[in-house]
Coordinates of C-alpha atoms in Angstrom, one line a residue:
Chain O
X1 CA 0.0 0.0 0.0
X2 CA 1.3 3.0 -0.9
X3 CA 1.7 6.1 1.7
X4 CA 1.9 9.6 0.9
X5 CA 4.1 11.7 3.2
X6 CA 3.9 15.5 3.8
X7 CA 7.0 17.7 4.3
X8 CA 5.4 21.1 6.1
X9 CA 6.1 23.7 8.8
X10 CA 4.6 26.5 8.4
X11 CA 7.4 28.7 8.2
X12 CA 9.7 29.4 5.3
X13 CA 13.2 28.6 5.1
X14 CA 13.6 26.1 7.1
X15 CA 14.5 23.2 5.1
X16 CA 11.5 21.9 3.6
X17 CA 12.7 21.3 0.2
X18 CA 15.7 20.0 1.6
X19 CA 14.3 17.8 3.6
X20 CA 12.0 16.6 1.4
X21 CA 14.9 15.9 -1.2
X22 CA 17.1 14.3 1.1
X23 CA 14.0 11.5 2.3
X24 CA 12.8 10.7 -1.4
X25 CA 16.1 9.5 -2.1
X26 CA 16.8 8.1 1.2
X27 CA 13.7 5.6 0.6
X28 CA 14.6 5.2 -3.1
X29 CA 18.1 4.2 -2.3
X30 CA 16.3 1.5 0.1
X31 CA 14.4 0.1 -2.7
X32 CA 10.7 2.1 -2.9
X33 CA 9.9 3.3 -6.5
X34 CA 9.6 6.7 -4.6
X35 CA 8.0 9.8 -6.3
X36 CA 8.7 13.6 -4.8
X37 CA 6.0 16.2 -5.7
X38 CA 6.8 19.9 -5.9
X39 CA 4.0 21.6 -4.8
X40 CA 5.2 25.2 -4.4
X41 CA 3.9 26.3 -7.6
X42 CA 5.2 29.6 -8.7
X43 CA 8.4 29.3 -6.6
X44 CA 9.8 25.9 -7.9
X45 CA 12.9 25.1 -6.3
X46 CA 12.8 20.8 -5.7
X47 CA 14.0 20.7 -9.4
X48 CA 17.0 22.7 -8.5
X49 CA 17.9 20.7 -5.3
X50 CA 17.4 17.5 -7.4
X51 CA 19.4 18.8 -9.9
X52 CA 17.1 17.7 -12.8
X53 CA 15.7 21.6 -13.8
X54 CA 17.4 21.1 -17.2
X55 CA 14.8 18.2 -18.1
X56 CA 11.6 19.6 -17.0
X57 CA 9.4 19.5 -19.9
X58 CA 5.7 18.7 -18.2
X59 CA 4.7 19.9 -14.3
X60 CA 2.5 19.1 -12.0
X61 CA 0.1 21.4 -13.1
X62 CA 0.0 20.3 -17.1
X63 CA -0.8 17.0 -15.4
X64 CA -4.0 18.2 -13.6
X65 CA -4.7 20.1 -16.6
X66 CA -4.8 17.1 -18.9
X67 CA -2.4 18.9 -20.5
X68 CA 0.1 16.2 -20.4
X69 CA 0.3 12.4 -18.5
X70 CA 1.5 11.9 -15.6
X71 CA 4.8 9.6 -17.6
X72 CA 5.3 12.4 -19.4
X73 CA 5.5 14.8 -16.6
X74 CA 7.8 12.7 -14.3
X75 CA 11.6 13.1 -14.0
X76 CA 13.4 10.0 -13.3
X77 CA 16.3 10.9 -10.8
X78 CA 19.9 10.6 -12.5
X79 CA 21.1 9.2 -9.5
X80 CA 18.3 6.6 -8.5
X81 CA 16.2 5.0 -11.0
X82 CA 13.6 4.0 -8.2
X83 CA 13.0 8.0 -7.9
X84 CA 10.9 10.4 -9.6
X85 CA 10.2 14.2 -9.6
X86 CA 6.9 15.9 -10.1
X87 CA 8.0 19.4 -10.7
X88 CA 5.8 22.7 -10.1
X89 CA 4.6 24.9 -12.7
X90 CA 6.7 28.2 -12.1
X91 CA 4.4 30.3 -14.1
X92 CA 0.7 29.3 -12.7
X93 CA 0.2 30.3 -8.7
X94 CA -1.4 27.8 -6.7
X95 CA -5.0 28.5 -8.0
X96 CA -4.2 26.4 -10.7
X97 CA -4.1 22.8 -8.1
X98 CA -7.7 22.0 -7.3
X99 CA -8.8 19.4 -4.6
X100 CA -10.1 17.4 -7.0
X101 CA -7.0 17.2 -9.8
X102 CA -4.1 16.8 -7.3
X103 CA -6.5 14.1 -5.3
X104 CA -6.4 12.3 -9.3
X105 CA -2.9 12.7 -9.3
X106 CA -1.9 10.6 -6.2
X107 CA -4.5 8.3 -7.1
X108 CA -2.7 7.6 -10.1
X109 CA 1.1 7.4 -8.5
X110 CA -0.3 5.6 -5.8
X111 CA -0.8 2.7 -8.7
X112 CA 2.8 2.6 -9.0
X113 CA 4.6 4.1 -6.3
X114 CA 5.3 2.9 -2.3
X115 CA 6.3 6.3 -1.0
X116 CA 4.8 9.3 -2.4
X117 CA 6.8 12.8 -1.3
X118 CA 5.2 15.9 -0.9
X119 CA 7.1 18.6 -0.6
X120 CA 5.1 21.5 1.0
X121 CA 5.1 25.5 0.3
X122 CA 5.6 27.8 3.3
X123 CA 2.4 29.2 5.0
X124 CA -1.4 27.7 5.8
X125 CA -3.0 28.8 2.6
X126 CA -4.2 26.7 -0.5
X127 CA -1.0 25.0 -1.7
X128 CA -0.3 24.1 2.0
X129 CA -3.1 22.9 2.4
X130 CA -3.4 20.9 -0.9
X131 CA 0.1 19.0 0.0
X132 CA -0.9 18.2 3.0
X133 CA -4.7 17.1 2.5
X134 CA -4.5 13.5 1.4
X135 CA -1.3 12.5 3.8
X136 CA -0.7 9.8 5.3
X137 CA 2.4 10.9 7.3
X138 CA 3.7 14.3 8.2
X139 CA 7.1 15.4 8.5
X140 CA 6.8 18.5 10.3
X141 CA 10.5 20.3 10.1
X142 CA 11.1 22.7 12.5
X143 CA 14.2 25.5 13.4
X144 CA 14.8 25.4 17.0
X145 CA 13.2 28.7 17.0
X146 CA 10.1 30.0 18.8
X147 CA 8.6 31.3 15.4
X148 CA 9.5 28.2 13.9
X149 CA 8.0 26.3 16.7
X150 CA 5.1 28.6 16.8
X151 CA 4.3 27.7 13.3
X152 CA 4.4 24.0 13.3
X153 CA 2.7 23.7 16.1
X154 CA -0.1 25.9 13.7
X155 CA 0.7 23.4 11.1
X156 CA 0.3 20.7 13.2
X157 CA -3.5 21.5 14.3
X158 CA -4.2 21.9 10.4
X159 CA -3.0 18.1 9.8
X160 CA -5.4 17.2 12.8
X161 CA -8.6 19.1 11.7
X162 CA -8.2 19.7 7.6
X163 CA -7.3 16.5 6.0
X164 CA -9.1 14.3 4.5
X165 CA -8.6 11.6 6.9
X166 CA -10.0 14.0 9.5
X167 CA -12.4 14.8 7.4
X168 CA -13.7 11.3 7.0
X169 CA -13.3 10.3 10.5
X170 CA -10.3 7.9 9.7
X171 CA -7.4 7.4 11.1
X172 CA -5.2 10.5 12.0
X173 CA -1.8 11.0 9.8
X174 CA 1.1 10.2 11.4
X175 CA 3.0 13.0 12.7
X176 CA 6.9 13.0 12.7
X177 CA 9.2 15.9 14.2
X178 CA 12.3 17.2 12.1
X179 CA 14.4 19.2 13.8
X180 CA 16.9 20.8 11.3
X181 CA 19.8 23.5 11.2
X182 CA 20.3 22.1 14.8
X183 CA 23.7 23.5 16.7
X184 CA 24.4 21.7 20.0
X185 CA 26.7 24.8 20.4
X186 CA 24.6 27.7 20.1
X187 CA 21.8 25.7 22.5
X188 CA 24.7 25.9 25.1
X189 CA 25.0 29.3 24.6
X190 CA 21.3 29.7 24.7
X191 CA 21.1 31.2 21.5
X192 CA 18.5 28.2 20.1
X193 CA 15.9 26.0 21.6
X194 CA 17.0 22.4 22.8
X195 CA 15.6 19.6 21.7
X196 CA 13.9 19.2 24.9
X197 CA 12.3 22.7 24.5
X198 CA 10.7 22.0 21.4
X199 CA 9.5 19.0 22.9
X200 CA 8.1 20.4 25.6
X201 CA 6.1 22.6 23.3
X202 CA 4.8 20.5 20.4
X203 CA 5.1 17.1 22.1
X204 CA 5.9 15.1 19.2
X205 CA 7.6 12.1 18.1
X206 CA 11.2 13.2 17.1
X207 CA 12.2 11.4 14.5
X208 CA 15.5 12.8 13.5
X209 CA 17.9 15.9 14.4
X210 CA 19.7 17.7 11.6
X211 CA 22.7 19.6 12.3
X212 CA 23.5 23.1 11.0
X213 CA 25.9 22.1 8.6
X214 CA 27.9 23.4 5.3
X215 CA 27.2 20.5 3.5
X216 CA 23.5 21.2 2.9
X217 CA 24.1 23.9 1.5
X218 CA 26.7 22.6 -0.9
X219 CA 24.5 20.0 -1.8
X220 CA 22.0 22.6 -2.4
X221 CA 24.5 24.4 -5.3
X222 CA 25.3 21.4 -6.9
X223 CA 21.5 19.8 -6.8
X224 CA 22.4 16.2 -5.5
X225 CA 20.1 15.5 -2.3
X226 CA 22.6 15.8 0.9
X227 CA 22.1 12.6 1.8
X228 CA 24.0 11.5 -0.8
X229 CA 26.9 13.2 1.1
X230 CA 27.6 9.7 3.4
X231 CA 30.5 11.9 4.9
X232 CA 28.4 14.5 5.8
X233 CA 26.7 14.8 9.4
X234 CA 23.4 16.6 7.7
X235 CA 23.7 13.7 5.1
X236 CA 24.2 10.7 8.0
X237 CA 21.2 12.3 10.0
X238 CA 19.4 12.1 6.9
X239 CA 20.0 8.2 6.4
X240 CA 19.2 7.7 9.9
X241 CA 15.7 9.4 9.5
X242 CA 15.2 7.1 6.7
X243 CA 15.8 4.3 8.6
X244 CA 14.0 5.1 11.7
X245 CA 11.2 6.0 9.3
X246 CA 11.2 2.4 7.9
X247 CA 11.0 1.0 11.1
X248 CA 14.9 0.5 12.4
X249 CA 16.0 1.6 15.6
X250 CA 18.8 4.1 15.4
X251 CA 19.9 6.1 18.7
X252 CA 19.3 9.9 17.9
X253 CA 23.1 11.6 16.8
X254 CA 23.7 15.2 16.5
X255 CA 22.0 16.2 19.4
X256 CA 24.8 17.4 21.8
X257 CA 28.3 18.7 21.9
X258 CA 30.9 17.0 20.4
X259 CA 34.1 17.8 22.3
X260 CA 37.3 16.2 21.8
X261 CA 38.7 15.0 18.8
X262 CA 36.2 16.6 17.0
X263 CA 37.0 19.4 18.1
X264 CA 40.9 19.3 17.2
X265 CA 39.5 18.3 13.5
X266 CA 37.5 20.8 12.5
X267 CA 38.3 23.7 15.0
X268 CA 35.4 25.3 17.4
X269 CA 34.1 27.6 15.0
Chain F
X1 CA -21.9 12.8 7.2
X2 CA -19.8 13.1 4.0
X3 CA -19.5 9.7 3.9
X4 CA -23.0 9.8 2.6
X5 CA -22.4 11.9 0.2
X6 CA -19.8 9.4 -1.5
X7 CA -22.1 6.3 -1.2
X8 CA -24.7 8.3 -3.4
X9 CA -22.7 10.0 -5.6
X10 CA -25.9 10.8 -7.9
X11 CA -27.7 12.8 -5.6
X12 CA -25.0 16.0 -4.6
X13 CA -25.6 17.5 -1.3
X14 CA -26.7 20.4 -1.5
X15 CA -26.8 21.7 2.1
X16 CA -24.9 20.8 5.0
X17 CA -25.8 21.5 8.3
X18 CA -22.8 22.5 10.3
X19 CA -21.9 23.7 14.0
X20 CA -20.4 26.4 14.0
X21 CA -19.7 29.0 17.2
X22 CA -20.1 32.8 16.9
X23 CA -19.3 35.9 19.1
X24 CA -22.7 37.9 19.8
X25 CA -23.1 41.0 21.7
X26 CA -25.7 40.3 24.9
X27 CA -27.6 43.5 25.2
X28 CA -28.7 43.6 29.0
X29 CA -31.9 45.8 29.5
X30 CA -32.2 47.2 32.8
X31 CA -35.0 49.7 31.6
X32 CA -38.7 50.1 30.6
X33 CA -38.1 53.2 29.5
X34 CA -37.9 53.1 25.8
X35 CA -37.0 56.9 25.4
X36 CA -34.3 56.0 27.9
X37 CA -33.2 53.0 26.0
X38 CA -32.6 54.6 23.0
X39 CA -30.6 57.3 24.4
X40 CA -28.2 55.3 25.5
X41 CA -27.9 53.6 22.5
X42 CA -27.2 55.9 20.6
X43 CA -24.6 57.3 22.9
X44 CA -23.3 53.3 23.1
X45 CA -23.0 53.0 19.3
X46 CA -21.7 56.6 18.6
X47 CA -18.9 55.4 20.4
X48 CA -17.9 52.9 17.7
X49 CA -20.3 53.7 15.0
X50 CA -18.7 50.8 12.5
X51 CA -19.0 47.8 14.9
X52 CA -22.3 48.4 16.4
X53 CA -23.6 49.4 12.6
X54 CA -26.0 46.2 11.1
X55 CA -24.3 44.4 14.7
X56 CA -26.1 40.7 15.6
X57 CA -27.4 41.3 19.3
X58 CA -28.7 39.3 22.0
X59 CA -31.5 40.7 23.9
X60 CA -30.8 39.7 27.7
X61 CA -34.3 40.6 29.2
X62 CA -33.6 38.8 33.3
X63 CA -33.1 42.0 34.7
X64 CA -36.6 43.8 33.6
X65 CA -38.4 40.4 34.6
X66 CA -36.5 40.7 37.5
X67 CA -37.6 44.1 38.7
X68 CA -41.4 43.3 37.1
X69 CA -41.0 45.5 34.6
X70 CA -43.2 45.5 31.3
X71 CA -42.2 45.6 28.1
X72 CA -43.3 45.4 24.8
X73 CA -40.8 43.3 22.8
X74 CA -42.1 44.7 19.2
X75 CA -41.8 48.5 20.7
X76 CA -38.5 47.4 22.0
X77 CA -37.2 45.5 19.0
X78 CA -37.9 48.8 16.8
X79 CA -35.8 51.1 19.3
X80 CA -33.2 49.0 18.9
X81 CA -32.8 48.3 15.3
X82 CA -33.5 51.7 14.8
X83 CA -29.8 52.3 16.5
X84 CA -29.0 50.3 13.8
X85 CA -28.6 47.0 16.0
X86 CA -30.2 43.7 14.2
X87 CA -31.8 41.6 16.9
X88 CA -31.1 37.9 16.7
X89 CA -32.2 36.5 19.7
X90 CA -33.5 37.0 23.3
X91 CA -33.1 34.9 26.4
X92 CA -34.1 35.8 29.8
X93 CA -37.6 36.2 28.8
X94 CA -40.9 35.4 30.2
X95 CA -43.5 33.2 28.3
X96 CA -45.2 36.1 26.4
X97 CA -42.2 37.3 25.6
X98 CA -41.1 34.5 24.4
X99 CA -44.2 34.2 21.6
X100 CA -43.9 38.0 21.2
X101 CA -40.2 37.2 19.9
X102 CA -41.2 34.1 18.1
X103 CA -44.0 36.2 16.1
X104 CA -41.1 38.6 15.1
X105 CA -38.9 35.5 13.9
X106 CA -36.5 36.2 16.4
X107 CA -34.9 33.0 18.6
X108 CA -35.3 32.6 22.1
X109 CA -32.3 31.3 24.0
X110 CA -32.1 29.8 27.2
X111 CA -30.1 31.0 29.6
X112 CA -27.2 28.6 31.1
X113 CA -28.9 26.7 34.2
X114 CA -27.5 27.0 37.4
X115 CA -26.6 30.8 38.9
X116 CA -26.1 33.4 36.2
X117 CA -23.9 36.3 36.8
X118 CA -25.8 38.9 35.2
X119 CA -26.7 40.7 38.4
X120 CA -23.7 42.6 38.6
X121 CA -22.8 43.7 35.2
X122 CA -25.9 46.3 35.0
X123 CA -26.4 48.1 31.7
X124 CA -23.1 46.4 30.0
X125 CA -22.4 44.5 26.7
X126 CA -20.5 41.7 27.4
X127 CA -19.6 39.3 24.5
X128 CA -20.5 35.7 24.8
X129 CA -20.8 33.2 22.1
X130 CA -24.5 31.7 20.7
X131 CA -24.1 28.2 19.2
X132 CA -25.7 28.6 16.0
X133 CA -27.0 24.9 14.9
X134 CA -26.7 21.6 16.5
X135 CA -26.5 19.7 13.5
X136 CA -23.4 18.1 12.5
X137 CA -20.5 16.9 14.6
X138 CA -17.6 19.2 14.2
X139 CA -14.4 19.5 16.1
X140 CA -14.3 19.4 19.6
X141 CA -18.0 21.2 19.9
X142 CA -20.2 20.1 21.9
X143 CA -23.6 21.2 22.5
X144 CA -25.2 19.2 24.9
X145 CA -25.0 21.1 28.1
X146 CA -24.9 18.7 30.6
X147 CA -22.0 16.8 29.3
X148 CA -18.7 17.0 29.4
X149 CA -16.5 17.3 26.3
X150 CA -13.4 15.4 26.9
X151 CA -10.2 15.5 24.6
X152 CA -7.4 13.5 24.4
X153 CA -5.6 15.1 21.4
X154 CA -3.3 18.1 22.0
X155 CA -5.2 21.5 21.1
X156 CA -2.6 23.0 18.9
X157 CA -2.4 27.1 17.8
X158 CA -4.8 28.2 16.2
X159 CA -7.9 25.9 16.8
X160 CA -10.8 26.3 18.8
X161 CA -13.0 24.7 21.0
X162 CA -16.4 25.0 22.5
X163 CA -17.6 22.9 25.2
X164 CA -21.7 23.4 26.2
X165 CA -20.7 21.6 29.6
X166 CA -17.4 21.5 31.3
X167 CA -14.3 20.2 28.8
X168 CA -11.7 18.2 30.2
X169 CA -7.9 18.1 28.2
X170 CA -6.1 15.4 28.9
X171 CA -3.0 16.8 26.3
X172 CA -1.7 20.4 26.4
X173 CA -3.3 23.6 24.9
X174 CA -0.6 25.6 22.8
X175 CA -0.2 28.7 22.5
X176 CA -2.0 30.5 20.1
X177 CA -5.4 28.1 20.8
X178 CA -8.2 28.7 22.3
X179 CA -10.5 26.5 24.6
X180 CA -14.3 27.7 26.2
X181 CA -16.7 26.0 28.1
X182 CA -20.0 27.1 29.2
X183 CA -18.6 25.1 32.7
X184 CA -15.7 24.6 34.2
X185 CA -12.2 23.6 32.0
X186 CA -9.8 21.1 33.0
X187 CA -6.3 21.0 31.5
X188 CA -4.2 17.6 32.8
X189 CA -1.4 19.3 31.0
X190 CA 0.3 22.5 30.1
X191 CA -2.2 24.9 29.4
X192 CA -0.5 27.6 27.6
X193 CA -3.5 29.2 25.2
X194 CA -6.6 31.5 26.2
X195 CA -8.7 29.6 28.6
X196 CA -12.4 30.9 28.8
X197 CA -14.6 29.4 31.5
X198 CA -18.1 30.0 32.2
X199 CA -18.6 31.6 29.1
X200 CA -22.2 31.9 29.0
X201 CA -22.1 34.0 32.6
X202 CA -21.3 31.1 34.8
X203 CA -19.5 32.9 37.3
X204 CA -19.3 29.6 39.8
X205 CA -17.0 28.2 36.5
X206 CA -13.4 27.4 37.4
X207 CA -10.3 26.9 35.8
X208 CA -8.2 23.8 36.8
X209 CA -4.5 23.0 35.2
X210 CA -1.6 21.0 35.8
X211 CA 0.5 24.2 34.6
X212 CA -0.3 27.3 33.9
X213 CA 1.3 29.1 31.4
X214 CA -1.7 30.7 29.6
X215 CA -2.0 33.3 27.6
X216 CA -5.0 34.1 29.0
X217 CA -7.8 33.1 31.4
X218 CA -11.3 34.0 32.0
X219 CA -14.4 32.9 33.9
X220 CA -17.7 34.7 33.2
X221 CA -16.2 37.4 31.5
X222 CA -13.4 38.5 33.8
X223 CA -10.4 38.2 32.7
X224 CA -6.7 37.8 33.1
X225 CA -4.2 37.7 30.4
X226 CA -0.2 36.2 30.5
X227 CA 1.2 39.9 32.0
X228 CA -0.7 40.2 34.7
X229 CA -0.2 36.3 36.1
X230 CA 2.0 37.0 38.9
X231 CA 5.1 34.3 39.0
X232 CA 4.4 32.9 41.6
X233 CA 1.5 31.1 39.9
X234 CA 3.6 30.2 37.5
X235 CA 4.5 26.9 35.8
X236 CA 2.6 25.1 38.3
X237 CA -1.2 23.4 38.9
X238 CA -3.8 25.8 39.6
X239 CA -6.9 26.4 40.3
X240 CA -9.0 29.5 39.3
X241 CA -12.0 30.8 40.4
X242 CA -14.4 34.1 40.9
X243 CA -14.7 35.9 44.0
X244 CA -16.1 39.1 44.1
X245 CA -15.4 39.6 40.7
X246 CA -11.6 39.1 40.7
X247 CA -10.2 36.1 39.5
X248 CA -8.5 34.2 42.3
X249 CA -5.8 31.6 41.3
X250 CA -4.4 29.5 44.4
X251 CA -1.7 26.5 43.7
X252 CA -2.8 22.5 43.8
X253 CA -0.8 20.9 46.3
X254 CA -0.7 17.4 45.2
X255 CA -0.7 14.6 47.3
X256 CA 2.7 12.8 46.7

């Protein structure tokens, strides 16, 4: 049975796209024919972090339309052939997705797919709202921020009252915490939330930290998803939220202060 | 429900009943005095001429019944919407005004059993929410007024509940939400949103939480909000009750 998994928070910028990168290919490289869904039309970015925005020829939108299929539409990852992109349109706004179309859509990849990506837009309004709609789980990624915080937490009461599955009384989606651009350093300082303080505030099942770290944004630049960076921290954290995802059980890494030889290697910053 | 709907896909719905909660003025009459009345309406509404202008009102009538007064609800009714006030309701009525209202299409309301706290707050708008329908299930409303709402699902920012009884949270309130209860609330967890108790006028309403950290709290209309929580009542269970109208909040001491 095939599951379709929102990436949301609310707030903007803090690793959505990213995120949601970095997990299609994570369950790709495990063996799921995974597709990843932009659905920030009008400010299409996944293409770029997937590196594929020199081969979009069809989008998301030409596919509700009937303006194209859904094979014609869908980019298969140059790096995993289980993996697929559905880019956004980048000159529609989100008016152009309707209920009804993108509910066709994952219909139809649901035929073929295990893991269905969605990656969300920022804010509450109609593409938001769209992504998140027909989930099944929901990674809700979070700065350790109160505005960040503040704003899942928003996000969070949406995925519990607006969904379909709320709507029909079913089930409620699973809902995952991601806590990204994480420094065990500056939470010393008191500069950032801990762990514990989010927490505290959105009581949620953590499901993976993900350090602040350079490597996401090179992987950014040169569109391959950072958890193709195995060397990386941001790119191990991502393989273990993978796996935790799937069911293994991993011991959470990243969350405190690495002293000692770490230290020597890479200097204190 | 919408399940329906999909069984019987030939036959579209084309209503829905749904519940939904709404803020409505109460409009307290103290006076038989119709000349009276609409004096101080106008000088009410001048006040803020766009909110009161085409504003829903409830006509709370206890306090002319109280003092035997008579009134005509049609004469009254006029007065009123002449100050430019749209009259959706009374409560507090007697039986002939009750059929006077009726005849005028206007819904009577009940007021909330139990001891009202309308003796105090004279001439006064205060704002209290009317359930509109009591169709359709919706979130976390519940408008049976005897029972007690209970939810096990944290309340996060941003949502809303409405409880016709007491409502008992078993999972936190964030910030940013919002619970009410025509009764008392009880929060078994961090209550950090606005709290509203005793909505309807319930002044014996109270607040109780495992730890307090709201935003703001209210029984019958009084009200408290985060600044003016003192720290000692901080982070800790509470209780919070009316007395005299000032909200008094005094620590749990659990039993260890």
């Amino acid at each position: 049975m095939a599951r379709i998994i929102v990436v949301t928070s609310g707030k903007g910028g803090v690793g959505k796209t990213t995120t949601s990168a970095a997990i299609a290919m994570g369950l790709a490289k495990k063996g799921h024919k995974t597709a990843v869904i932009d659905f920030d039309v009008g400010l299409r970015n996944l293409d770029l972090i997937m590196g594929c925005e020199r081969r979009v020829v069809y989008d998301f939108v030409n596919v509700i339309n009937g303006e194209a299929t859904l094979n014609q539409a869908l980019i298969r990852d140059k790096n995993c052939n289980l993996l697929y992109i559905l880019p956004a349109s980048q000159t529609r706004d989100k008016d152009a997705l309707s209920k009804e179309g993108v509910g066709r859509v994952l219909d139809e990849l649901k035929k073929d797919f295990k893991y269905i990506v969605c990656d969300s837009p920022a804010g509450i309004e109609k593409g938001a709202h769209l992504a998140m709609y027909f989930a099944d789980d929901a990674f809700v990624v979070t700065n350790p921020e109160v505005s960040s915080v503040r704003d899942s937490d928003r996000m969070l009461g949406i995925l519990a009252s607006k969904s379909y599955r709320a709507e029909q009384n079913q089930e409620p989606i699973k809902e995952y915490l991601l806590l990204t651009r994480y420094s065990p350093e500056r939470v010393k300082l008191g500069e950032m939330l801990s762990v514990e303080d989010v927490q505290d505030i959105l009581s949620l099942h953590l499901l993976g930290v993900i350090p602040e770290s350079k490597s996401v944004l090179n992987a950014s630049n040169s569109g391959t998803p950072v958890i193709l960076d195995e060397k990386s921290d941001a790119g191990q954290a991502y393989g273990d939220i993978v796996a935790r995802y799937l069911g293994e059980n991993r011991p959470h890494r990243f969350i405190d202060d690495k002293k000692g030889f770490f230290r020597k290697f890479f200097g204190s910053k | 429900m919408s399940t329906d709907s999909q069984k019987t896909p030939k036959t579209p719905m084309a209503l829905e009943f749904k519940s939904s909660t709404f803020s409505v003025p109460v409009l307290v009459v103290a006076s038989d005095d119709l000349a009276v009345i609409e004096q101080q309406l106008q000088e009410k509404t001048s006040l803020a001429p766009e909110f009161f202008k085409n504003s829903a009102v409830v006509l709370d009538l206890q306090e002319i019944n109280k003092r035997d007064y008579d009134i005509d609800i049609v004469a009254l009714t006029d007065t009123i919407r002449k100050a430019g006030l749209l009259p959706v309701g009374i409560r507090g009525g007697n039986a002939q005004q009750n059929k006077q209202a009726l005849e005028l299409l206007i819904p009577v309301y009940s007021m909330h059993s139990g001891s009202v706290s309308v003796e105090n707050k004279k001439q006064k708008t205060i704002v209290v929410p009317v359930i509109e329908t009591k169709a359709d299930e919706d979130v976390g409303i519940e408008t049976d007024a005897t029972a007690t709402t209970l939810i096990t699902q944290p309340i996060r920012s941003g949502q809303r509940i409405y409880a016709a009884g007491d409502l008992v949270i078993l999972s936190q309130v964030s910030a940013g939400a919002e619970i009410m209860a025509e009764g008392n609330i009880h929060v078994y967890n961090t209550l950090r949103g606005r709290a509203l108790a005793g909505v309807r006028g319930n002044s014996e309403a109270r607040i109780f939480c495992f730890d307090l950290q709201a935003e703001l709290i209210s029984i019958a209309g009084n009200y408290k909000i985060s600044e003016d929580l003192d720290e000692s009542v901080r982070n800790k269970p509470v209780q919070i009750y009316l007395q005299d109208q000032a909200l008094i909040i005094k620590d749990i001491v659990l039993p260890h």
